[in-house]
Amino acid sequence: MRLKWVVFGLPFVALIALGFYRPAESAPRALPLAVVFSSEINGYLTPCGCSKPMVGGMPRRGTLLKQLAENHTLLKLENGDLTKAAGRQDELKAETLIEMLNQMGYDALNLGKYDFLLGIDYLRALQAQFRGAMLCGNVLEGGTPAFEAYTLVEKRHYDRPLRVLIVGLLSETHADAIRKRNPQLQVEPAQQKLNALRPQIEAMGDLRVLLFYGSAQEAEQIAQAHPYFHLVVYASSGDGPLPTKQVGQTRLVFAGNDAKFVGVARLSENAPYTLTQVDYTRLTDEFKDDEQMMAIKLGYLARVESENLLAMVPKRPTPSGDTFAGSRACMPCHAEDYRIWQRSAHAKAMQTLINEKHDKDPECVVCHVVGLEFEGGFQSMEKTPTLKDVGCESCHGPARRHVQDPLNNRLGKAGSQSCMTCHVPAHSPGFNFETYWKKIEHGFKKQ
Ligand code: HEC
Ligand code: HEC
Ligand code: HEC
Ligand code: HEC
């Protein structure tokens, strides 16, 4: 009897140990809901990488959300300003971000004032691509709302369904900015819109969230007048997350802008629901880049290249009226300065962009070459190879006349202010003229 068990049982034990056999899956795991929120990506698909370490980016966000999804069902919300300017590159960025939000399964996106710079027609085209709900209920076109004011989504919280109402509104303080680009639009005051919606939405859903594109102060006033929200995500309040604030049953939250942080709010297991915990995760390089997000970003860079945006940068005359000669033209007379320059980081600034696959991206090239924004300046590696990299004339100014007749065309001082067009805090936070100059010091000896 016993022997028989051993004989029959042993292979079984071996199978379990090898991982081939698993008992039939019990009911799906009852996971708690977590609300993931952020405001104002402002066009930062990824950080530029100009200094290290850098924080943020959609590929890291992709990784964080996958990690959270292992133990939670997620409600994913984005509040305002996919991009921050108008122009073809911002359109491409906005389309790319919609693709990324779709890939991550975002439930709702509320619009902000900079989004309206893309124009209402373009926003409609983005709306058609977005698989979640594009909200902004108090912007009116010809008296009727241009976008939905709310959506109701069904999620699971532990072992039961949970209906979430998501309302999206924008502060009326942005009306003028929006009408400048879209004169046909009006903005109804957010509170007035909520007063009208209140009978409909006050008891709708088990959990009620407001995406509000406006300040903390305005969000607080709304929470006082409309106490039926559990969570209000606000915007336009700076770089980093702010401490949460409780107003009645409403928690006011802000996770900062530029895709650097993600906020995560958790709720009580049972109704009546309250938000028990809110955390902000800073997207440091501890989070790997999600491959699907990176693939979408590469698609964006390919479009920037194929549409040749680099060739479309507007050019203005140089202040002196002179044009650029290229660094090599200085070598015969300034051999030592040339040698020092050639060994400096400036002389490989274009190679850096090639390595990063951003060498056709005007937003990067502008600081990594000579004179992109000027007539006679850098156009492309093919047309103007001598103007790639940060060259002598990036600091000394255009010097063709000086090359031809140096003594009758003296160059003025470059000075420390010549560094400041490129070494701005966002790209060179550690810049200090004394220490940086030491690394590229030249020009004491005349040859
Ligand atoms: C406003 C000017 C400016 C813009 C725009 C800019 N850069 Fe830079 N970049 C710099 C400066 C200045 C440095 C050197 C920073 C330092 O060392 O303090 C730098 C350094 C870098 C470095 C680090 C090089 C190294 O080897 O350490 C990378 C990578 C880089 N940039 C990539 C980019 C990319 C990609 C973009 C566009 C998304 C971009 N840059 C846009 C000015 C700029
Ligand atoms: C046209 C834009 C531009 C201007 C002007 C400019 N830089 Fe730079 N600088 C860069 C870029 C881009 C890099 C990064 C190059 C790379 O590594 O690819 C850089 C890198 C450097 C580095 C190397 C940093 C390191 O950690 O090794 C030093 C030093 C530096 N710059 C000093 C200066 C100083 C001093 C000035 C002004 C006198 C100046 N730069 C003006 C764009 C500029
Ligand atoms: C044909 C020789 C020649 C060439 C080419 C040349 N320079 Fe000069 N450069 C001179 C002479 C000569 C002076 C004056 C030196 C003196 O006063 O001791 C000078 C002076 C300068 C000065 C000091 C300011 C001034 O004008 O006195 C700077 C800066 C300078 N050159 C930069 C450049 C740059 C940048 C290039 C390349 C675009 C370049 N030079 C090409 C000969 C040349
Ligand atoms: C990152 C900026 C930068 C780059 C690149 C650069 N220089 Fe300079 N250079 C300066 C600064 C700053 C000075 C200090 C004097 C001044 O402010 O003009 C200087 C000084 C000089 C001087 C002495 C000027 C004088 O008044 O005596 C010469 C000559 C010169 N550079 C030539 C060159 C040449 C040639 C190249 C390229 C091979 C080059 N520089 C690249 C910023 C730069």
Coordinates of C-alpha atoms and ligand atoms in Angstrom, one line a residue:
M1 CA 0.0 0.0 0.0
R2 CA 2.6 2.4 1.2
L3 CA 5.0 1.3 -1.5
K4 CA 2.4 1.9 -4.1
W5 CA 2.0 5.5 -3.0
V6 CA 5.6 6.1 -3.2
V7 CA 5.8 4.5 -6.7
F8 CA 2.9 6.5 -8.0
G9 CA 3.5 9.6 -5.9
L10 CA 7.2 10.2 -6.6
P11 CA 6.9 11.2 -10.3
F12 CA 4.2 13.6 -9.2
V13 CA 6.4 15.2 -6.6
A14 CA 9.1 15.5 -9.3
L15 CA 6.7 17.1 -11.7
I16 CA 5.7 19.7 -9.1
A17 CA 9.3 20.4 -8.2
L18 CA 10.2 20.9 -11.9
G19 CA 7.3 23.3 -12.2
F20 CA 5.4 21.3 -14.9
Y21 CA 2.4 20.7 -12.8
R22 CA 0.3 23.5 -11.2
P23 CA -3.0 23.0 -9.4
A24 CA -6.0 24.4 -11.3
E25 CA -5.9 28.2 -11.0
S26 CA -8.3 29.4 -8.3
A27 CA -10.5 32.4 -8.9
P28 CA -8.6 35.4 -10.4
R29 CA -6.6 37.3 -7.7
A30 CA -8.6 40.0 -6.0
L31 CA -6.4 43.0 -6.5
P32 CA -7.0 46.5 -5.1
L33 CA -7.5 49.5 -7.4
A34 CA -4.8 52.2 -7.5
V35 CA -5.3 55.5 -9.2
V36 CA -2.3 56.6 -11.2
F37 CA -2.2 60.3 -12.0
S38 CA 0.1 63.0 -13.4
S39 CA -0.2 66.5 -15.0
E40 CA 1.5 68.3 -17.9
I41 CA 3.9 66.2 -19.8
N42 CA 4.9 69.4 -21.7
G43 CA 6.4 67.4 -24.6
Y44 CA 9.0 65.6 -22.5
L45 CA 8.9 62.1 -24.1
T46 CA 12.2 61.4 -22.5
P47 CA 14.7 63.6 -20.7
C48 CA 17.4 65.1 -23.0
G49 CA 20.3 63.4 -21.3
C50 CA 22.4 66.6 -21.3
S51 CA 23.4 66.1 -17.7
K52 CA 23.3 63.0 -15.5
P53 CA 21.4 61.8 -13.7
M54 CA 18.2 63.0 -15.3
V55 CA 14.7 62.3 -14.0
G56 CA 11.5 61.3 -15.9
G57 CA 10.3 60.1 -19.2
M58 CA 7.5 58.0 -20.6
P59 CA 9.6 54.9 -21.1
R60 CA 10.3 54.8 -17.4
R61 CA 6.7 55.5 -16.6
G62 CA 5.8 52.5 -18.8
T63 CA 8.0 50.3 -16.6
L64 CA 6.5 51.7 -13.3
L65 CA 3.0 51.0 -14.5
K66 CA 3.8 47.5 -15.4
Q67 CA 5.3 46.9 -12.0
L68 CA 2.2 48.4 -10.3
A69 CA -0.1 46.3 -12.5
E70 CA 1.4 43.1 -10.9
N71 CA -0.5 43.9 -7.7
H72 CA -3.2 46.3 -8.6
T73 CA -5.9 47.1 -11.1
L74 CA -5.1 50.5 -12.3
L75 CA -7.0 53.6 -13.2
K76 CA -4.7 55.8 -15.3
L77 CA -5.3 59.5 -15.6
E78 CA -3.4 62.3 -17.3
N79 CA -4.2 66.0 -16.7
G80 CA -3.4 68.6 -19.3
D81 CA -0.7 69.8 -21.7
L82 CA 0.7 66.9 -23.7
T83 CA 2.9 69.6 -25.3
K84 CA 3.7 73.2 -24.6
A85 CA 4.0 74.9 -28.0
A86 CA 2.5 75.0 -31.5
G87 CA 4.3 73.7 -34.6
R88 CA 4.8 70.5 -36.5
Q89 CA 7.2 69.0 -34.0
D90 CA 4.7 69.6 -31.2
E91 CA 2.0 67.9 -33.3
L92 CA 4.2 64.9 -33.8
K93 CA 4.9 64.8 -30.1
A94 CA 1.3 65.0 -29.2
E95 CA 0.5 62.1 -31.6
T96 CA 3.3 60.1 -30.1
L97 CA 2.1 60.7 -26.6
I98 CA -1.4 59.6 -27.5
E99 CA 0.1 56.4 -28.9
M100 CA 2.1 56.0 -25.7
L101 CA -1.0 56.6 -23.5
N102 CA -3.0 54.1 -25.6
Q103 CA -0.2 51.5 -25.2
M104 CA -0.3 52.0 -21.4
G105 CA -4.1 51.8 -21.4
Y106 CA -4.9 55.3 -20.1
D107 CA -8.5 55.8 -19.1
A108 CA -8.8 59.5 -19.4
L109 CA -7.0 62.6 -20.5
N110 CA -8.1 66.1 -19.6
L111 CA -7.0 69.1 -21.8
G112 CA -4.9 72.0 -20.6
K113 CA -4.4 75.5 -22.0
Y114 CA -1.2 74.6 -24.1
D115 CA -3.0 71.7 -25.7
F116 CA -5.3 74.3 -27.3
L117 CA -2.3 75.9 -29.1
L118 CA -2.6 72.9 -31.4
G119 CA -6.0 74.2 -32.5
I120 CA -9.4 72.6 -31.9
D121 CA -9.4 70.7 -35.2
Y122 CA -6.1 69.1 -34.4
L123 CA -7.3 68.2 -30.9
R124 CA -10.3 66.5 -32.5
A125 CA -8.0 64.4 -34.6
L126 CA -6.1 63.4 -31.5
Q127 CA -9.3 62.6 -29.8
A128 CA -10.2 60.2 -32.6
Q129 CA -6.9 58.4 -32.0
F130 CA -7.2 58.2 -28.2
R131 CA -8.8 55.0 -26.8
G132 CA -9.6 56.6 -23.5
A133 CA -11.8 59.6 -22.8
M134 CA -10.6 63.0 -23.8
L135 CA -12.2 65.4 -21.4
C136 CA -12.6 69.2 -21.0
G137 CA -16.3 69.9 -20.3
N138 CA -16.3 73.7 -19.9
V139 CA -14.8 74.7 -23.3
L140 CA -17.6 75.6 -25.5
E141 CA -17.9 76.0 -29.3
G142 CA -21.0 77.8 -30.5
G143 CA -22.6 77.3 -27.0
T144 CA -22.1 73.5 -26.9
P145 CA -19.3 71.7 -25.1
A146 CA -16.4 70.9 -27.4
F147 CA -15.4 67.9 -25.3
E148 CA -17.1 65.6 -22.8
A149 CA -17.3 66.7 -19.2
Y150 CA -17.1 63.2 -17.7
T151 CA -16.8 59.6 -18.3
L152 CA -17.8 56.6 -16.2
V153 CA -15.4 53.6 -16.3
E154 CA -15.8 50.2 -14.7
K155 CA -12.8 48.8 -12.7
R156 CA -12.4 46.1 -10.2
H157 CA -11.5 46.7 -6.5
Y158 CA -10.7 43.5 -4.7
D159 CA -13.4 41.0 -5.6
R160 CA -16.0 43.4 -6.9
P161 CA -16.7 45.9 -9.7
L162 CA -16.2 49.6 -8.9
R163 CA -17.6 52.3 -11.1
V164 CA -15.4 55.4 -11.3
L165 CA -16.7 58.8 -12.5
I166 CA -14.0 61.0 -14.0
V167 CA -14.8 64.6 -14.6
G168 CA -12.5 66.9 -16.6
L169 CA -12.5 70.7 -16.4
L170 CA -10.2 73.6 -17.1
S171 CA -9.8 76.9 -15.1
E172 CA -11.6 79.8 -16.8
T173 CA -8.5 81.9 -16.1
H174 CA -7.1 80.4 -19.3
A175 CA -9.9 81.6 -21.5
D176 CA -7.9 84.4 -23.1
A177 CA -5.0 82.1 -23.9
I178 CA -7.3 79.6 -25.5
R179 CA -9.2 82.1 -27.5
K180 CA -6.1 83.7 -28.9
R181 CA -5.5 80.5 -31.0
N182 CA -9.2 79.5 -31.2
P183 CA -11.4 82.7 -31.3
Q184 CA -14.5 80.6 -31.8
L185 CA -14.2 79.0 -28.3
Q186 CA -15.6 80.2 -25.0
V187 CA -14.7 78.9 -21.5
E188 CA -17.5 78.6 -19.0
P189 CA -16.5 79.0 -15.4
A190 CA -15.7 75.5 -14.0
Q191 CA -17.9 75.9 -10.9
Q192 CA -20.8 77.0 -13.1
K193 CA -20.4 73.9 -15.2
L194 CA -20.3 71.8 -12.0
N195 CA -23.4 73.4 -10.6
A196 CA -25.2 72.5 -13.8
L197 CA -23.9 68.9 -13.8
R198 CA -24.3 68.3 -10.1
P199 CA -27.8 66.7 -10.1
Q200 CA -26.5 64.2 -12.7
I201 CA -23.1 63.4 -11.3
E202 CA -23.3 63.9 -7.5
A203 CA -24.2 60.3 -6.8
M204 CA -22.8 58.7 -10.0
G205 CA -20.1 56.1 -9.6
D206 CA -18.6 54.5 -6.4
L207 CA -15.5 56.7 -6.7
R208 CA -15.5 60.3 -8.1
V209 CA -12.4 61.9 -9.5
L210 CA -12.0 65.5 -10.9
L211 CA -9.2 66.3 -13.3
F212 CA -8.9 70.0 -13.0
Y213 CA -6.5 72.0 -15.1
G214 CA -6.0 74.9 -12.7
S215 CA -4.3 75.9 -9.5
A216 CA -4.3 74.4 -6.0
Q217 CA -6.3 77.3 -4.7
E218 CA -9.0 77.0 -7.3
A219 CA -9.1 73.2 -6.8
E220 CA -9.7 73.8 -3.1
Q221 CA -12.5 76.2 -3.8
I222 CA -14.1 73.6 -6.0
A223 CA -13.7 70.9 -3.4
Q224 CA -15.5 73.1 -0.8
A225 CA -18.4 73.9 -3.1
H226 CA -18.7 70.4 -4.6
P227 CA -17.9 68.0 -1.7
Y228 CA -18.8 64.8 -3.6
F229 CA -15.4 64.2 -5.2
H230 CA -13.0 61.7 -3.6
L231 CA -10.0 63.0 -5.5
V232 CA -9.1 66.2 -7.3
V233 CA -6.0 66.2 -9.5
Y234 CA -4.9 69.8 -10.2
A235 CA -2.2 71.3 -12.4
S236 CA -0.1 74.4 -13.3
S237 CA 1.7 74.3 -10.0
G238 CA 5.4 73.7 -10.8
D239 CA 8.0 71.0 -11.2
G240 CA 7.6 68.6 -8.3
P241 CA 4.8 67.0 -6.3
L242 CA 3.1 69.0 -3.6
P243 CA 1.9 67.7 -0.2
T244 CA -1.7 66.4 -0.5
K245 CA -4.5 68.4 1.1
Q246 CA -7.7 67.0 2.6
V247 CA -10.9 69.1 2.2
G248 CA -13.8 67.2 3.7
Q249 CA -13.8 63.8 2.0
T250 CA -11.8 65.2 -0.9
R251 CA -8.1 64.7 -1.4
L252 CA -6.3 67.3 -3.5
V253 CA -3.2 66.0 -5.3
F254 CA -0.5 67.2 -7.7
A255 CA 2.4 65.1 -9.0
G256 CA 4.4 67.8 -10.7
N257 CA 5.0 68.4 -14.4
D258 CA 7.3 67.4 -17.3
A259 CA 6.7 63.6 -16.8
K260 CA 9.1 63.4 -13.9
F261 CA 6.8 61.9 -11.3
V262 CA 3.8 59.6 -11.1
G263 CA 1.3 59.9 -8.3
V264 CA -0.4 56.8 -7.0
A265 CA -3.5 57.0 -4.8
R266 CA -4.9 53.9 -3.0
L267 CA -8.4 53.6 -1.5
S268 CA -10.0 51.8 1.5
E269 CA -11.0 48.2 0.9
N270 CA -14.6 48.9 1.6
A271 CA -17.3 51.5 0.9
P272 CA -17.7 54.3 1.7
Y273 CA -14.4 54.8 0.0
T274 CA -11.7 57.1 1.2
L275 CA -8.2 57.6 -0.1
T276 CA -5.9 55.9 2.4
Q277 CA -2.5 56.7 0.8
V278 CA -1.0 58.9 -1.8
D279 CA 2.6 58.4 -3.0
Y280 CA 4.7 60.1 -5.6
T281 CA 7.3 58.1 -7.5
R282 CA 10.3 60.0 -9.0
L283 CA 11.3 58.4 -12.2
T284 CA 15.0 58.0 -11.7
D285 CA 17.2 55.7 -13.8
E286 CA 16.3 52.9 -11.4
F287 CA 13.4 52.4 -13.7
K288 CA 14.4 50.8 -17.0
D289 CA 13.1 52.2 -20.2
D290 CA 10.1 50.2 -21.3
E291 CA 10.8 48.7 -24.7
Q292 CA 7.4 49.3 -26.2
M293 CA 7.6 53.0 -25.2
M294 CA 11.1 53.3 -26.7
A295 CA 9.9 51.7 -29.9
I296 CA 7.1 54.4 -30.1
K297 CA 9.7 57.1 -29.4
L298 CA 11.9 55.8 -32.2
G299 CA 8.9 56.0 -34.5
Y300 CA 8.6 59.7 -33.5
L301 CA 12.3 60.4 -34.3
A302 CA 11.9 58.7 -37.7
R303 CA 9.0 61.0 -38.5
V304 CA 11.0 64.1 -37.4
E305 CA 13.7 62.9 -39.8
S306 CA 11.4 62.0 -42.7
E307 CA 9.6 65.3 -42.5
N308 CA 13.0 67.0 -42.4
L309 CA 12.1 69.4 -39.6
L310 CA 15.8 70.3 -39.3
A311 CA 15.5 72.1 -42.7
M312 CA 12.5 74.0 -41.5
V313 CA 14.1 75.9 -38.7
P314 CA 13.6 79.6 -39.4
K315 CA 16.9 81.5 -40.1
R316 CA 17.6 85.1 -39.1
P317 CA 20.6 87.3 -40.1
T318 CA 23.6 87.2 -37.8
P319 CA 23.9 90.4 -35.6
S320 CA 27.2 91.4 -37.3
G321 CA 26.0 90.5 -40.8
D322 CA 29.0 88.2 -41.2
T323 CA 28.7 84.4 -42.0
F324 CA 30.4 81.3 -40.7
A325 CA 33.7 79.9 -41.9
G326 CA 33.8 76.7 -39.8
S327 CA 36.4 75.8 -37.1
R328 CA 38.9 74.3 -39.6
A329 CA 39.4 77.6 -41.2
C330 CA 40.9 79.0 -38.0
M331 CA 43.5 76.2 -37.7
P332 CA 46.2 77.7 -39.9
C333 CA 46.6 80.8 -37.7
H334 CA 45.3 79.5 -34.4
A335 CA 46.8 76.0 -34.4
E336 CA 47.2 75.7 -30.6
D337 CA 43.6 76.9 -29.9
Y338 CA 42.4 74.5 -32.5
R339 CA 44.2 71.6 -30.9
I340 CA 42.7 72.4 -27.5
W341 CA 39.3 72.7 -29.0
Q342 CA 39.6 69.5 -30.9
R343 CA 40.2 67.6 -27.7
S344 CA 37.3 69.2 -25.9
A345 CA 33.7 67.9 -25.5
H346 CA 32.5 70.6 -27.8
A347 CA 34.2 69.0 -30.8
K348 CA 32.2 65.8 -30.4
A349 CA 28.8 67.4 -29.7
M350 CA 27.3 66.2 -32.9
Q351 CA 28.6 62.6 -32.4
T352 CA 26.8 62.7 -29.1
L353 CA 23.5 63.4 -30.8
I354 CA 24.2 60.7 -33.5
N355 CA 24.8 58.2 -30.6
E356 CA 21.5 59.3 -29.1
K357 CA 19.6 59.1 -32.5
H358 CA 18.7 62.8 -32.1
D359 CA 21.0 64.1 -34.8
K360 CA 18.0 65.1 -37.0
D361 CA 16.1 66.7 -34.2
P362 CA 16.2 70.5 -34.3
E363 CA 15.3 70.7 -30.6
C364 CA 18.7 69.1 -29.8
V365 CA 20.8 70.1 -32.8
V366 CA 20.4 73.9 -32.0
C367 CA 22.8 73.7 -29.1
H368 CA 25.1 71.0 -30.5
V369 CA 26.3 72.8 -33.7
V370 CA 27.3 76.3 -35.0
G371 CA 24.5 78.7 -35.9
L372 CA 21.5 76.6 -36.7
E373 CA 19.1 79.5 -36.3
F374 CA 21.2 81.9 -38.5
E375 CA 21.6 82.5 -42.2
G376 CA 24.8 80.8 -43.3
G377 CA 24.8 78.5 -40.2
F378 CA 24.4 74.7 -39.9
Q379 CA 21.9 73.1 -42.1
S380 CA 22.7 69.4 -42.3
M381 CA 25.7 67.1 -42.1
E382 CA 25.7 66.8 -45.9
K383 CA 25.4 70.5 -46.7
T384 CA 27.4 72.1 -43.9
P385 CA 29.8 69.4 -42.4
T386 CA 32.3 72.1 -41.2
L387 CA 29.6 73.6 -38.9
K388 CA 28.8 70.5 -37.0
D389 CA 29.7 70.4 -33.3
V390 CA 30.0 73.4 -31.0
G391 CA 32.7 75.2 -32.9
C392 CA 34.9 78.3 -32.5
E393 CA 32.1 80.5 -33.9
S394 CA 29.5 79.2 -31.5
C395 CA 31.2 81.4 -29.0
H396 CA 33.2 83.9 -31.0
G397 CA 30.4 84.6 -33.5
P398 CA 30.6 84.4 -37.3
A399 CA 34.1 85.1 -38.5
R400 CA 34.4 84.7 -42.3
R401 CA 35.6 88.3 -42.7
H402 CA 38.1 87.8 -39.9
V403 CA 39.5 84.7 -41.7
Q404 CA 40.0 86.7 -44.8
D405 CA 41.5 89.7 -43.2
P406 CA 42.0 89.3 -39.5
L407 CA 43.6 92.6 -38.6
N408 CA 40.9 94.7 -40.2
N409 CA 38.1 92.5 -38.9
R410 CA 38.8 92.0 -35.2
L411 CA 36.4 89.9 -33.2
G412 CA 35.0 91.3 -30.0
K413 CA 35.3 89.4 -26.7
A414 CA 33.3 86.2 -26.4
G415 CA 33.0 86.5 -22.7
S416 CA 31.2 84.3 -20.2
Q417 CA 27.8 85.3 -21.5
S418 CA 28.6 83.5 -24.7
C419 CA 28.2 80.2 -22.8
M420 CA 24.7 81.1 -21.6
T421 CA 22.7 80.4 -24.7
C422 CA 23.5 76.7 -24.3
H423 CA 24.6 76.1 -20.7
V424 CA 21.1 76.9 -19.4
P425 CA 20.0 75.3 -16.1
A426 CA 17.7 72.8 -17.8
H427 CA 20.6 71.3 -19.8
S428 CA 23.7 72.2 -17.7
P429 CA 22.5 72.4 -14.1
G430 CA 26.1 72.3 -12.8
F431 CA 27.4 75.2 -15.0
N432 CA 29.9 77.5 -13.4
F433 CA 32.0 79.7 -15.7
E434 CA 35.2 79.4 -13.6
T435 CA 35.3 75.7 -13.4
Y436 CA 34.0 75.1 -17.0
W437 CA 36.3 77.6 -18.6
K438 CA 39.3 75.8 -17.0
K439 CA 38.4 72.7 -19.0
I440 CA 38.5 74.5 -22.3
E441 CA 40.9 77.4 -21.5
H442 CA 42.8 78.6 -24.6
G443 CA 43.8 81.8 -26.4
F444 CA 46.6 83.0 -24.2
K445 CA 49.4 82.5 -26.8
K446 CA 49.1 84.2 -30.1
Q447 CA 50.6 82.2 -33.0
Ligands
HEC1 C1 19.8 74.7 -24.6 C2 20.9 73.9 -25.3 C3 20.8 72.4 -25.4 C4 19.8 71.7 -26.0 C5 18.5 72.2 -26.5 C6 20.2 70.3 -26.0 N1 21.4 70.2 -25.4 FE1 22.4 68.5 -25.0 N2 23.9 69.5 -24.0 C7 23.9 70.9 -23.9 C8 25.0 71.3 -23.0 C9 25.3 72.7 -22.5 C10 25.6 70.1 -22.6 C11 26.8 69.9 -21.6 C12 26.2 69.9 -20.2 C13 27.2 69.9 -19.1 O1 28.2 69.1 -19.2 O2 27.1 70.7 -18.2 C14 24.9 69.0 -23.3 C15 25.2 67.6 -23.1 C16 24.5 66.6 -23.7 C17 24.8 65.2 -23.6 C18 25.9 64.6 -22.7 C19 27.2 64.5 -23.4 C20 28.2 63.8 -22.6 O3 28.9 63.0 -23.2 O4 28.3 64.0 -21.4 C21 23.8 64.5 -24.3 C22 23.7 63.0 -24.4 C23 23.0 65.5 -24.9 N3 23.4 66.8 -24.5 C24 21.9 65.2 -25.7 C25 20.9 66.1 -26.1 C26 19.7 65.7 -26.7 C27 19.3 64.3 -27.1 C28 19.0 66.8 -26.9 C29 17.6 67.0 -27.4 C30 16.6 66.2 -26.9 C31 19.8 67.9 -26.4 N4 21.0 67.4 -25.9 C32 19.4 69.3 -26.4 C33 23.0 71.8 -24.4 C34 21.8 71.5 -25.0
HEC2 C1 26.3 76.3 -28.9 C2 26.1 75.8 -27.6 C3 27.3 75.9 -26.6 C4 27.9 77.1 -26.2 C5 27.8 78.5 -26.7 C6 28.9 76.6 -25.2 N1 28.7 75.3 -24.9 FE1 29.8 74.2 -23.7 N2 28.8 72.5 -24.3 C7 27.9 72.5 -25.2 C8 27.5 71.1 -25.5 C9 26.4 70.6 -26.4 C10 28.3 70.3 -24.7 C11 28.3 68.8 -24.6 C12 29.1 68.2 -25.7 C13 29.2 66.7 -25.7 O1 29.8 66.1 -24.8 O2 28.6 66.2 -26.6 C14 29.1 71.2 -23.9 C15 30.1 70.8 -23.0 C16 30.9 71.7 -22.3 C17 32.0 71.3 -21.4 C18 32.3 69.9 -21.0 C19 31.6 69.5 -19.8 C20 32.2 68.3 -19.1 O3 31.6 68.0 -18.1 O4 33.1 67.7 -19.6 C21 32.6 72.4 -20.9 C22 33.7 72.5 -20.0 C23 31.9 73.5 -21.6 N3 30.9 73.0 -22.4 C24 32.2 74.8 -21.3 C25 31.7 75.9 -22.0 C26 32.0 77.3 -21.8 C27 33.0 77.8 -20.7 C28 31.4 78.0 -22.7 C29 31.4 79.5 -22.9 C30 32.7 80.1 -22.9 C31 30.6 77.1 -23.5 N4 30.8 75.8 -23.0 C32 29.7 77.5 -24.5 C33 27.3 73.5 -25.8 C34 27.8 74.8 -25.8
HEC3 C1 44.7 84.2 -41.5 C2 45.0 84.0 -40.2 C3 43.8 83.9 -39.3 C4 42.7 83.1 -39.4 C5 42.4 82.1 -40.5 C6 41.9 83.3 -38.2 N1 42.5 84.2 -37.4 FE1 41.9 84.9 -35.6 N2 43.4 86.2 -35.5 C7 44.4 86.3 -36.4 C8 45.2 87.4 -36.0 C9 46.4 87.9 -36.8 C10 44.7 87.9 -34.9 C11 45.2 89.1 -34.1 C12 46.2 88.5 -33.2 C13 46.7 89.5 -32.2 O1 46.1 90.6 -32.0 O2 47.7 89.1 -31.7 C14 43.5 87.1 -34.6 C15 42.8 87.3 -33.4 C16 41.7 86.5 -33.1 C17 40.9 86.6 -31.9 C18 41.1 87.7 -30.8 C19 40.2 88.8 -31.1 C20 40.7 89.7 -32.2 O3 40.0 89.8 -33.3 O4 41.8 90.2 -32.1 C21 39.9 85.7 -31.9 C22 38.9 85.4 -30.9 C23 40.1 84.9 -33.1 N3 41.2 85.5 -33.8 C24 39.3 83.9 -33.5 C25 39.4 83.3 -34.8 C26 38.5 82.3 -35.3 C27 37.3 81.8 -34.5 C28 38.9 82.0 -36.5 C29 38.2 81.0 -37.4 C30 36.8 81.2 -37.7 C31 40.1 82.7 -36.8 N4 40.4 83.5 -35.7 C32 40.8 82.6 -38.0 C33 44.6 85.5 -37.5 C34 43.7 84.6 -38.0
HEC4 C1 33.0 77.4 -25.8 C2 33.3 78.7 -26.3 C3 34.5 78.9 -27.2 C4 34.9 78.1 -28.2 C5 34.2 76.8 -28.7 C6 36.2 78.6 -28.6 N1 36.5 79.7 -27.9 FE1 38.1 80.9 -28.2 N2 37.7 81.9 -26.5 C7 36.5 81.8 -25.8 C8 36.5 82.7 -24.6 C9 35.4 82.9 -23.6 C10 37.8 83.3 -24.7 C11 38.4 84.4 -23.7 C12 38.4 85.7 -24.2 C13 37.1 86.2 -24.6 O1 36.2 86.3 -23.8 O2 36.9 86.5 -25.8 C14 38.4 82.8 -25.9 C15 39.7 83.2 -26.3 C16 40.2 83.0 -27.6 C17 41.3 83.7 -28.2 C18 42.1 84.8 -27.5 C19 41.3 86.0 -27.6 C20 41.9 87.2 -27.0 O3 41.1 88.2 -26.8 O4 43.1 87.2 -26.8 C21 41.4 83.2 -29.4 C22 42.5 83.5 -30.4 C23 40.4 82.1 -29.6 N3 39.7 82.1 -28.4 C24 40.3 81.4 -30.7 C25 39.5 80.3 -30.8 C26 39.5 79.3 -31.8 C27 40.3 79.4 -33.0 C28 38.5 78.4 -31.5 C29 38.2 77.1 -32.3 C30 39.3 76.3 -32.7 C31 37.9 78.8 -30.3 N4 38.5 79.9 -29.9 C32 36.9 78.1 -29.7 C33 35.4 80.9 -26.0 C34 35.5 79.9 -27.0

